[in-house]
Amino acid sequence: MFQGLSLEQAPPYAVPIKFYLSGAFYLILLSAAIIVYGFSVSSRFDYEVIALTHLLTLGFITHVMFGSLFQMLPVMLGTPYTNVVKNATIIHIALNAGVLSFVVGFLTNTALLLYFAAILLTGTFFYFAILSFKTILLSQEKNTLVQNFAASFIALFAAALFGALALLGHFGFVDTLRYGNTHIAFMLFGWVFLLIVSVSYKIIPMFFVAKEFPIFVQKRLYPVQLVLLFLFAYAQLQEKTLLLTLTQFLLCASVILFALLSILILRKRKRARKDASIQLWYFAMGNAILASLLFTGADILHVNLSFAIGFFALFGAVYALINAMLYKIIPFLTWFHLSSNMVFDAEMGDVIPKKKMNMQINLYYLAYFFFLCTVLSPAFIIPSATLFLFSSLLLLLNILKAQKYYREYMKKKVVFE
Amino acid sequence: MTIKDFMTSKHRECDHLLTQAEDFLESGEFDEALCKYAAFKNETLLHFTMEEEYLFPMLEEKSGMGSMGPTNVMRMEHAQAKSLFEKMDEAYSTKDKERAFSLGESMNILLQQHNLKEEQMLYTMMNSALAEDAQEIVQKLQNYGN
């Protein structure tokens, strides 16, 4: 039966905010870790690089994605997560324990911590994917949107599995490189990309009063992407070089197609007013295109561009997109929870001051620019990481500001006897 | 034309009026902005009235769902929008551009997610539960408020 967004379906305000705050905390750790370890890295296989990358992917990206899904999946599908508070708490604790074990395990080369991380993280991802899948199955709707979400969770399953195998590979059980590459492909081209795509289909028309994505794209992109990913896995594990190159090329083509389409739709949006989140969206899409081109080019030309591809894909595209979404979601969420509690004095625009948001985003842009300059000299690592540290601190403070705003206004709630 | 088609087209008209008001606001044409905002408010409130006074009771009776089901959630969201209108009135009449944009943002997101639910679920239910009288209902909706 119909279940609209109301407080019965949405989780308590504290659930997503807890995940967002943790995400920002890991960005601070990441910035500090870059200052300490940034100079000593030389290859993407260095244990320090694996630790730093996962501070961003597991620490920040996963936290924000999980927190947002707990809040938004019920809105989009009309079905709540079961026992959301209990399940979110379990996942939050397990994820944090997993991330910290993983990072410390790699930085100190401690096998026991890495085994512990493998169990915790695989368990957390599986648990979250099953929980979300169950939510999808309970939804009365089985439309394209639901199918897109389901596809992203299938990719998450596979990514977690290959990630665990790659981790075990560090102890000689399997070939780490091949499983690691498959893990990265499923994570980036599968879970992250398909989730962003699924959310965009609804969010872009909703937030920016823009046209819907073409139905053909909504229906065909996700199965094509899944088939390509499984072909990629087969080619990677069986060492079929030609098939591997072809699937890589087509996976990149999907990303470029989506990025260009979203830019086109946003440029034609009815709500023409520019804001920081639109700029960040364009910036992210530009970076996604650049990363995809470099990924394809590096393969064809046989050059090693791993750092550049990782930087543009993760720091330039995924991070920017999440930053943009956070500044749309958090103020609305805060205002919505307050007005649903009959507190009508609050205003969305006051939840996080615009000035503070812009300051944080500008610091991020500046950090991005200085990171690019490390090509000229590694000395640029220090100012770039420092700028990103300030940006991350400000992001954390901005989320805390929203939480404080919510608490203060909730005190004004009128309780009817 | 089905009930769903008609009501959905009304949602789009309202969206359009709000974006027009904001375009005028952006270029500093306050009188035109106020005029479009007033049209947006009137259309939206008329739309709420059509639903609350006419369509919802009819659907509740015909489907036997009662007034505590999905229509109740919609009524609550209408109340949220009405509280925003009071603030938007203030912002537009005092020519407070930034506040008007900020409140417009809240109104836009609230209405979009509200409309989505109506269009995906409620209007579809209306189309099937009230199919027999659809033509007459749409005609009455077209003349509503006149």
mmCIF file of C-alpha atoms in Angstrom, chain A residues 11-12 15 70 80-91 127 131 134:
data_model
loop_
_atom_site.group_PDB
_atom_site.id
_atom_site.type_symbol
_atom_site.label_atom_id
_atom_site.label_comp_id
_atom_site.label_asym_id
_atom_site.label_seq_id
_atom_site.Cartn_x
_atom_site.Cartn_y
_atom_site.Cartn_z
ATOM 1 C CA PRO A 11 14.484 7.259 10.012
ATOM 2 C CA PRO A 12 15.165 9.618 12.912
ATOM 3 C CA VAL A 15 20.661 8.333 11.683
ATOM 4 C CA PHE A 70 18.876 5.052 5.019
ATOM 5 C CA PRO A 80 10.951 1.894 5.171
ATOM 6 C CA TYR A 81 14.050 -0.042 6.284
ATOM 7 C CA THR A 82 13.168 -2.609 8.924
ATOM 8 C CA ASN A 83 14.412 -1.803 12.456
ATOM 9 C CA VAL A 84 16.252 1.150 10.992
ATOM 10 C CA VAL A 85 17.737 2.533 14.230
ATOM 11 C CA LYS A 86 19.109 -0.826 15.387
ATOM 12 C CA ASN A 87 20.389 -1.819 11.962
ATOM 13 C CA ALA A 88 21.950 1.586 11.292
ATOM 14 C CA THR A 89 23.741 1.420 14.658
ATOM 15 C CA ILE A 90 25.121 -2.067 13.962
ATOM 16 C CA ILE A 91 26.286 -1.034 10.494
ATOM 17 C CA TYR A 127 24.546 -6.908 5.624
ATOM 18 C CA LEU A 131 18.987 -5.046 4.140
ATOM 19 C CA LYS A 134 14.923 -6.512 1.332
#
